[in-house]
C-alpha cells in the first residue's frame, strides 16, 4: 500500500488542492494529513475530508517532527511526504508502484514549478539524464557529495529506508527534512530516477527556502556542508569510502560556495575561502569530473570566474536571471543544458520509461480542484 502523508502548516489556501491530488491516486493507498500546529483555517478545511483521510493535529514542532509523526501513523510500504502547498499529478502512484522494488530506498521523479496562483513557470526540475541508473547515482554521491534530486514532494520512500534513518536530527535538520533524507538514500538502497513530471512544486513568498534572495546563499551553503558531514558519518559506519574533497568536484556546490562568498562574506561558512584560491580549486576539480563534457567544464569554469570577478551590483541582476524560479530565456536554457553531467555511454542498467498512462501536467484539472 502507498501512504501519502500531507504535511500541513498554515497553508489553508492550498490545502484542498494538495489533499484532492492525493485522493485521486489509484490503487491501494491511504491519505494522512499531519497538521503541525496551524493557526489559520486549516483544520476547518480538513473537516470537509474527515471521512476520506486521517487527520493528526499536533503542536508546532517543525517539518522534521511532522514527517516523523506521519511516518509512525502510516501503514504503507511506500510513503510520499507531500507538502501542503504542492500537488501530485494523477499517475504518480501508478508510476511509483511500477518502479519500487526490494532494495530500493526511494523512487524520485520530476516536478513542475508553479506560482502562487498555479501558473506554470516552465521550469521542471531536476534534470535526470538518460542512463542515470542507481549505480550512477551512488557513484556520483560518493565522488561529488551530490546527485540530482528533488524537494520533499518529488520522492516516494521505502518504509524500510525510513525506518533506518528516522527520526531526523532536529537540531540541524528541523526544516531541511528533504536534504537529510535525500543525501543518505544512495547509501541504504537503490535510488530510482523516473524522467516523468509527476507533480508540481509551488514557489511563493512563504516557502522556507524562498525568502532571503541573494542573502540566503550562506544559509544554503551551511546546510550543504552539514549534509555532507552527515553523509560522511553514515558512509564511514557502512565502510563505504567517500572522496575527501568530494564537494570540490560538484559544480553545484562550487557555485553555491562562490555566491555565498560574494553576497554574504561576513556570514560565509568557510572563513578561509578567498576568491582566487577558490576559483583555482574549482577549475581543478571541474577538470577532473569525467561525467562533464569538455564544453560543460569550460562553461562552468567561465561562469565561476564571472562570479569571482564581476561587481556585486552586476551579480545582483545576473544571478536571479540565471537561477530564478520565474523562468529563463531560451538562450539561457540552451547554455544550461550544455552544463549537465551525463552518465557514461552504454550504462550497465537503464531506467525503463513507464508504459502506463502519461501524467497530466495541468495540476488544477488533475487534482480536481481550483484555488
Short mmCIF file of C-alpha atoms in Angstrom, two decimals:
data_model
loop_
_atom_site.label_atom_id
_atom_site.label_comp_id
_atom_site.label_asym_id
_atom_site.label_seq_id
_atom_site.Cartn_x
_atom_site.Cartn_y
_atom_site.Cartn_z
CA UNK A 1 0.00 0.00 0.00
CA UNK A 2 1.05 3.59 -0.69
CA UNK A 3 0.78 6.12 2.13
CA UNK A 4 0.55 9.78 1.14
CA UNK A 5 1.33 11.99 4.13
CA UNK A 6 0.41 15.64 3.62
CA UNK A 7 2.48 17.95 5.84
CA UNK A 8 0.33 20.97 6.70
CA UNK A 9 1.25 24.25 8.37
CA UNK A 10 -0.73 27.44 7.75
CA UNK A 11 -1.44 26.71 4.09
CA UNK A 12 -5.24 26.54 4.28
CA UNK A 13 -5.42 28.27 0.91
CA UNK A 14 -3.53 25.47 -0.87
CA UNK A 15 -4.59 22.53 1.29
CA UNK A 16 -7.67 21.43 -0.74
CA UNK A 17 -5.60 21.12 -3.92
CA UNK A 18 -2.94 19.02 -2.19
CA UNK A 19 -5.47 16.73 -0.48
CA UNK A 20 -7.53 16.26 -3.65
CA UNK A 21 -4.39 15.41 -5.62
CA UNK A 22 -3.60 12.69 -3.07
CA UNK A 23 -7.15 11.31 -3.06
CA UNK A 24 -7.29 10.82 -6.85
CA UNK A 25 -4.29 8.45 -6.85
CA UNK A 26 -5.23 4.95 -7.95
CA UNK A 27 -4.55 1.59 -6.33
CA UNK A 28 -4.32 0.78 -2.62
CA UNK A 29 -3.50 3.97 -0.77
CA UNK A 30 -4.17 5.96 2.36
CA UNK A 31 -4.05 9.72 2.86
CA UNK A 32 -2.86 11.14 6.16
CA UNK A 33 -2.66 14.86 6.95
CA UNK A 34 -0.35 15.95 9.76
CA UNK A 35 -1.19 19.48 10.87
CA UNK A 36 1.84 20.98 12.60
CA UNK A 37 0.01 23.45 14.83
CA UNK A 38 -1.57 25.64 12.14
CA UNK A 39 -3.12 28.89 13.34
CA UNK A 40 -5.13 29.60 10.17
CA UNK A 41 -8.27 27.83 8.87
CA UNK A 42 -6.50 24.56 8.02
CA UNK A 43 -8.49 22.42 10.48
CA UNK A 44 -11.78 23.80 9.15
CA UNK A 45 -10.67 22.91 5.63
CA UNK A 46 -9.70 19.39 6.70
CA UNK A 47 -13.08 18.85 8.35
CA UNK A 48 -14.54 18.51 4.84
CA UNK A 49 -12.39 15.41 4.23
CA UNK A 50 -12.58 13.57 7.55
CA UNK A 51 -14.47 10.61 6.09
CA UNK A 52 -11.73 10.04 3.48
CA UNK A 53 -8.49 10.92 5.26
CA UNK A 54 -6.81 10.55 8.63
CA UNK A 55 -6.05 13.87 10.31
CA UNK A 56 -3.41 14.19 13.01
CA UNK A 57 -3.16 17.51 14.83
CA UNK A 58 -0.02 18.24 16.83
CA UNK A 59 1.71 21.22 18.45
CA UNK A 60 4.09 23.07 16.16
CA UNK A 61 7.45 21.28 16.10
CA UNK A 62 8.81 21.87 12.61
CA UNK A 63 8.83 19.90 9.39
CA UNK A 64 11.03 17.08 10.70
CA UNK A 65 8.72 16.29 13.61
CA UNK A 66 5.65 16.35 11.34
CA UNK A 67 7.34 13.92 8.94
CA UNK A 68 8.14 11.53 11.78
CA UNK A 69 4.59 11.75 13.14
CA UNK A 70 3.25 10.89 9.69
CA UNK A 71 5.69 8.03 9.27
CA UNK A 72 4.67 6.48 12.59
CA UNK A 73 0.99 6.65 11.58
CA UNK A 74 1.47 5.37 8.02
CA UNK A 75 0.80 1.72 7.19
CA UNK A 76 2.15 1.62 3.64
CA UNK A 77 5.40 0.08 2.46
CA UNK A 78 5.91 3.15 0.26
CA UNK A 79 5.46 6.66 1.65
CA UNK A 80 5.22 10.05 -0.06
CA UNK A 81 5.52 13.20 2.06
CA UNK A 82 3.55 15.86 0.20
CA UNK A 83 3.95 19.46 1.33
CA UNK A 84 0.52 21.05 1.55
CA UNK A 85 1.32 23.78 -0.98
CA UNK A 86 2.42 21.22 -3.59
CA UNK A 87 0.44 18.81 -5.75
CA UNK A 88 0.70 15.29 -7.20
CA UNK A 89 -0.39 14.51 -10.75
CA UNK A 90 -2.86 11.72 -11.40
CA UNK A 91 -0.45 8.97 -12.49
CA UNK A 92 2.09 9.48 -9.71
CA UNK A 93 1.06 6.44 -7.64
CA UNK A 94 0.93 4.03 -10.59
CA UNK A 95 4.35 5.09 -11.90
CA UNK A 96 5.89 4.85 -8.42
CA UNK A 97 4.47 1.34 -7.92
CA UNK A 98 5.91 0.25 -11.25
CA UNK A 99 9.44 1.25 -10.21
CA UNK A 100 9.51 0.49 -6.49
CA UNK A 101 11.14 -2.86 -5.71
CA UNK A 102 13.03 -4.66 -2.97
CA UNK A 103 16.30 -2.94 -2.08
CA UNK A 104 15.12 0.47 -3.30
CA UNK A 105 15.42 3.36 -0.86
CA UNK A 106 13.37 5.73 -2.97
CA UNK A 107 11.81 6.47 -6.34
CA UNK A 108 12.37 10.10 -7.33
CA UNK A 109 10.52 11.95 -10.06
CA UNK A 110 10.47 15.40 -11.59
CA UNK A 111 8.26 18.30 -10.56
CA UNK A 112 6.86 21.27 -12.41
CA UNK A 113 7.39 24.69 -10.85
CA UNK A 114 4.17 26.66 -10.35
CA UNK A 115 3.43 30.04 -8.83
CA UNK A 116 1.16 31.12 -6.01
CA UNK A 117 -1.90 31.05 -8.28
CA UNK A 118 -0.95 27.80 -10.00
CA UNK A 119 0.67 29.40 -13.05
CA UNK A 120 3.24 27.20 -14.81
CA UNK A 121 6.73 28.69 -14.51
CA UNK A 122 8.06 26.48 -17.34
CA UNK A 123 10.84 25.22 -15.09
CA UNK A 124 10.51 21.46 -14.42
CA UNK A 125 13.26 20.00 -12.24
CA UNK A 126 15.58 18.21 -11.60
CA UNK A 127 17.23 17.08 -14.82
CA UNK A 128 17.58 13.28 -14.98
CA UNK A 129 19.86 12.33 -17.85
CA UNK A 130 19.18 9.10 -19.79
CA UNK A 131 21.17 6.31 -18.19
CA UNK A 132 21.04 7.81 -14.69
CA UNK A 133 20.66 4.44 -13.01
CA UNK A 134 21.17 3.58 -9.30
CA UNK A 135 24.85 2.76 -9.83
CA UNK A 136 25.47 6.18 -11.35
CA UNK A 137 23.61 7.92 -8.51
CA UNK A 138 25.68 6.05 -5.91
CA UNK A 139 28.97 6.77 -7.71
CA UNK A 140 28.09 10.46 -8.08
CA UNK A 141 27.11 10.75 -4.41
CA UNK A 142 30.38 9.29 -3.07
CA UNK A 143 32.56 11.19 -5.55
CA UNK A 144 30.82 14.59 -5.53
CA UNK A 145 28.73 14.60 -2.37
CA UNK A 146 25.71 15.46 -4.50
CA UNK A 147 23.35 13.96 -7.07
CA UNK A 148 20.28 15.34 -8.89
CA UNK A 149 17.32 15.05 -6.51
CA UNK A 150 14.02 16.87 -5.93
CA UNK A 151 12.44 18.56 -2.94
CA UNK A 152 10.22 16.70 -0.45
CA UNK A 153 7.18 16.16 -2.69
CA UNK A 154 9.23 14.60 -5.50
CA UNK A 155 10.18 11.43 -3.61
CA UNK A 156 8.48 8.14 -2.78
CA UNK A 157 10.35 6.44 0.08
CA UNK A 158 10.52 2.81 1.09
CA UNK A 159 9.36 2.14 4.64
CA UNK A 160 12.49 0.09 5.30
CA UNK A 161 14.76 3.03 4.44
CA UNK A 162 12.76 5.49 6.54
CA UNK A 163 12.78 3.12 9.50
CA UNK A 164 16.58 3.04 9.26
CA UNK A 165 17.24 6.80 9.24
CA UNK A 166 14.26 8.40 11.03
CA UNK A 167 13.74 10.40 13.15
CA UNK A 168 15.55 13.35 11.57
CA UNK A 169 18.09 15.00 13.92
CA UNK A 170 16.00 18.00 14.92
CA UNK A 171 18.89 20.24 15.92
CA UNK A 172 20.36 20.60 12.42
CA UNK A 173 17.61 19.47 10.05
CA UNK A 174 14.41 20.72 11.69
CA UNK A 175 13.23 22.33 8.46
CA UNK A 176 15.50 20.54 6.00
CA UNK A 177 13.98 17.07 6.03
CA UNK A 178 14.32 16.54 2.30
CA UNK A 179 18.03 17.36 2.43
CA UNK A 180 18.56 14.83 5.22
CA UNK A 181 16.59 12.02 3.55
CA UNK A 182 17.93 12.70 0.05
CA UNK A 183 21.61 12.75 0.95
CA UNK A 184 21.54 9.40 2.77
CA UNK A 185 19.34 7.50 0.30
CA UNK A 186 22.13 6.19 -2.02
CA UNK A 187 23.94 4.66 0.97
CA UNK A 188 21.00 2.49 2.02
CA UNK A 189 19.50 1.28 -1.24
CA UNK A 190 18.83 1.96 -4.89
CA UNK A 191 17.72 5.42 -5.98
CA UNK A 192 15.43 5.06 -8.99
CA UNK A 193 15.11 8.21 -11.10
CA UNK A 194 11.92 8.46 -13.18
CA UNK A 195 12.08 11.02 -16.01
CA UNK A 196 8.37 11.90 -15.95
CA UNK A 197 6.98 15.02 -14.29
CA UNK A 198 4.64 13.59 -11.63
CA UNK A 199 3.79 16.63 -9.54
CA UNK A 200 4.27 20.35 -9.02
CA UNK A 201 6.29 22.40 -6.55
CA UNK A 202 4.75 25.74 -5.67
CA UNK A 203 7.04 28.76 -5.34
CA UNK A 204 5.69 31.65 -3.27
CA UNK A 205 6.83 34.00 -0.55
CA UNK A 206 6.02 31.55 2.24
CA UNK A 207 8.41 28.78 1.17
CA UNK A 208 11.14 28.05 3.71
CA UNK A 209 13.86 28.44 1.06
CA UNK A 210 12.12 31.14 -0.99
CA UNK A 211 12.95 34.13 1.18
CA UNK A 212 16.23 35.94 1.56
CA UNK A 213 17.21 36.30 -2.10
CA UNK A 214 20.96 36.56 -2.60
CA UNK A 215 21.48 36.91 1.15
CA UNK A 216 20.39 33.28 1.64
CA UNK A 217 23.44 31.73 -0.04
CA UNK A 218 25.40 31.37 3.20
CA UNK A 219 22.43 29.51 4.68
CA UNK A 220 22.26 27.20 1.67
CA UNK A 221 25.98 26.51 1.88
CA UNK A 222 25.89 25.83 5.62
CA UNK A 223 23.13 23.25 5.13
CA UNK A 224 25.04 21.68 2.24
CA UNK A 225 28.17 21.31 4.36
CA UNK A 226 26.13 19.82 7.23
CA UNK A 227 24.50 17.33 4.84
CA UNK A 228 27.87 16.24 3.51
CA UNK A 229 29.27 15.78 7.02
CA UNK A 230 26.24 13.60 7.78
CA UNK A 231 26.82 11.63 4.56
CA UNK A 232 30.45 11.03 5.52
CA UNK A 233 29.46 9.83 9.01
CA UNK A 234 26.96 7.30 7.68
CA UNK A 235 29.32 6.16 4.91
CA UNK A 236 32.04 5.52 7.48
CA UNK A 237 29.66 3.40 9.57
CA UNK A 238 28.81 1.39 6.47
CA UNK A 239 32.50 1.11 5.46
CA UNK A 240 31.86 2.96 2.19
CA UNK A 241 34.83 5.08 1.04
CA UNK A 242 33.99 8.70 0.20
CA UNK A 243 36.21 11.09 -1.71
CA UNK A 244 37.86 13.51 0.74
CA UNK A 245 37.34 16.58 -1.44
CA UNK A 246 34.05 15.39 -2.93
CA UNK A 247 32.26 18.74 -2.77
CA UNK A 248 35.02 20.43 -4.77
CA UNK A 249 34.06 18.19 -7.71
CA UNK A 250 30.41 19.27 -7.63
CA UNK A 251 29.70 22.28 -9.87
CA UNK A 252 26.54 23.00 -7.88
CA UNK A 253 28.48 23.19 -4.62
CA UNK A 254 31.16 25.38 -6.17
CA UNK A 255 28.51 27.77 -7.48
CA UNK A 256 26.82 27.97 -4.08
CA UNK A 257 30.15 28.49 -2.35
CA UNK A 258 31.24 31.30 -4.66
CA UNK A 259 27.84 33.03 -4.38
CA UNK A 260 27.97 32.80 -0.60
CA UNK A 261 31.45 34.29 -0.62
CA UNK A 262 30.39 37.19 -2.86
CA UNK A 263 26.97 38.03 -1.38
CA UNK A 264 27.37 37.12 2.30
CA UNK A 265 31.09 37.36 3.05
CA UNK A 266 30.52 38.16 6.73
CA UNK A 267 28.40 35.00 7.19
CA UNK A 268 30.28 32.72 4.81
CA UNK A 269 30.64 29.27 6.50
CA UNK A 270 34.19 28.72 5.17
CA UNK A 271 36.10 31.73 6.57
CA UNK A 272 39.42 30.75 4.97
CA UNK A 273 37.95 30.97 1.43
CA UNK A 274 39.46 33.59 -0.88
CA UNK A 275 38.24 34.18 -4.41
CA UNK A 276 41.47 33.42 -6.36
CA UNK A 277 42.21 30.23 -4.42
CA UNK A 278 38.60 29.03 -4.57
CA UNK A 279 38.45 29.67 -8.31
CA UNK A 280 41.71 27.76 -8.85
CA UNK A 281 40.48 24.79 -6.80
CA UNK A 282 37.15 24.91 -8.63
CA UNK A 283 38.81 24.77 -12.05
CA UNK A 284 41.00 21.88 -10.90
CA UNK A 285 38.00 19.95 -9.57
CA UNK A 286 35.92 20.54 -12.70
CA UNK A 287 38.70 19.36 -14.99
CA UNK A 288 38.73 16.07 -13.07
CA UNK A 289 34.99 15.43 -13.50
CA UNK A 290 34.71 12.69 -16.14
CA UNK A 291 30.91 12.95 -16.44
CA UNK A 292 31.18 16.56 -17.62
CA UNK A 293 31.91 17.15 -21.28
CA UNK A 294 34.78 19.44 -22.25
CA UNK A 295 32.23 22.11 -23.19
CA UNK A 296 30.49 21.74 -19.81
CA UNK A 297 33.79 22.08 -17.94
CA UNK A 298 34.69 25.22 -19.85
CA UNK A 299 31.26 26.79 -19.34
CA UNK A 300 31.28 26.05 -15.61
CA UNK A 301 34.82 27.41 -15.24
CA UNK A 302 33.92 30.60 -17.12
CA UNK A 303 30.74 31.02 -15.08
CA UNK A 304 32.58 30.60 -11.77
CA UNK A 305 35.24 33.06 -12.96
CA UNK A 306 32.46 35.55 -13.70
CA UNK A 307 31.05 35.04 -10.19
CA UNK A 308 34.52 35.59 -8.76
CA UNK A 309 35.41 38.84 -10.54
CA UNK A 310 32.16 40.60 -11.51
CA UNK A 311 30.98 43.54 -9.40
CA UNK A 312 28.37 42.53 -6.85
CA UNK A 313 25.93 45.05 -8.35
CA UNK A 314 26.11 43.18 -11.67
CA UNK A 315 25.72 39.78 -9.98
CA UNK A 316 22.61 41.01 -8.17
CA UNK A 317 20.94 41.42 -11.57
CA UNK A 318 22.56 38.47 -13.34
CA UNK A 319 22.14 35.64 -10.81
CA UNK A 320 18.31 35.85 -10.50
CA UNK A 321 18.06 35.78 -14.29
CA UNK A 322 20.15 32.59 -14.46
CA UNK A 323 18.73 30.81 -11.44
CA UNK A 324 15.32 32.34 -10.77
CA UNK A 325 12.09 30.38 -10.49
CA UNK A 326 10.38 32.89 -12.79
CA UNK A 327 11.70 31.10 -15.84
CA UNK A 328 14.71 31.55 -18.09
CA UNK A 329 15.17 32.83 -21.61
CA UNK A 330 15.72 30.36 -24.43
CA UNK A 331 19.45 31.02 -24.77
CA UNK A 332 19.98 30.61 -21.01
CA UNK A 333 18.15 27.25 -21.08
CA UNK A 334 20.29 26.13 -24.01
CA UNK A 335 23.57 27.01 -22.30
CA UNK A 336 22.45 25.36 -19.06
CA UNK A 337 21.61 22.17 -20.97
CA UNK A 338 25.26 22.02 -22.10
CA UNK A 339 26.46 22.06 -18.48
CA UNK A 340 24.59 18.94 -17.37
CA UNK A 341 26.56 15.97 -16.12
CA UNK A 342 25.94 12.90 -18.24
CA UNK A 343 26.42 9.24 -17.31
CA UNK A 344 28.90 7.32 -19.45
CA UNK A 345 27.58 5.81 -22.65
CA UNK A 346 26.01 2.36 -22.57
CA UNK A 347 25.45 2.08 -18.82
CA UNK A 348 25.04 -1.33 -17.27
CA UNK A 349 21.41 -0.61 -16.44
CA UNK A 350 18.71 1.58 -17.92
CA UNK A 351 15.65 3.00 -16.22
CA UNK A 352 12.75 1.96 -18.41
CA UNK A 353 10.22 4.58 -19.41
CA UNK A 354 6.88 3.74 -17.76
CA UNK A 355 4.36 2.22 -20.16
CA UNK A 356 1.36 3.33 -18.10
CA UNK A 357 -0.65 6.50 -18.60
CA UNK A 358 1.34 9.68 -19.01
CA UNK A 359 0.57 12.08 -16.15
CA UNK A 360 -1.18 15.35 -16.93
CA UNK A 361 0.80 18.50 -16.25
CA UNK A 362 -2.28 20.62 -15.61
CA UNK A 363 -2.25 20.41 -11.86
CA UNK A 364 -5.56 22.10 -11.16
CA UNK A 365 -7.53 19.95 -13.59
CA UNK A 366 -5.67 16.82 -12.49
CA UNK A 367 -6.33 17.47 -8.82
CA UNK A 368 -9.99 18.15 -9.49
CA UNK A 369 -9.90 21.35 -7.51
CA UNK A 370 -9.43 25.05 -8.01
CA UNK A 371 -7.66 27.58 -5.90
#
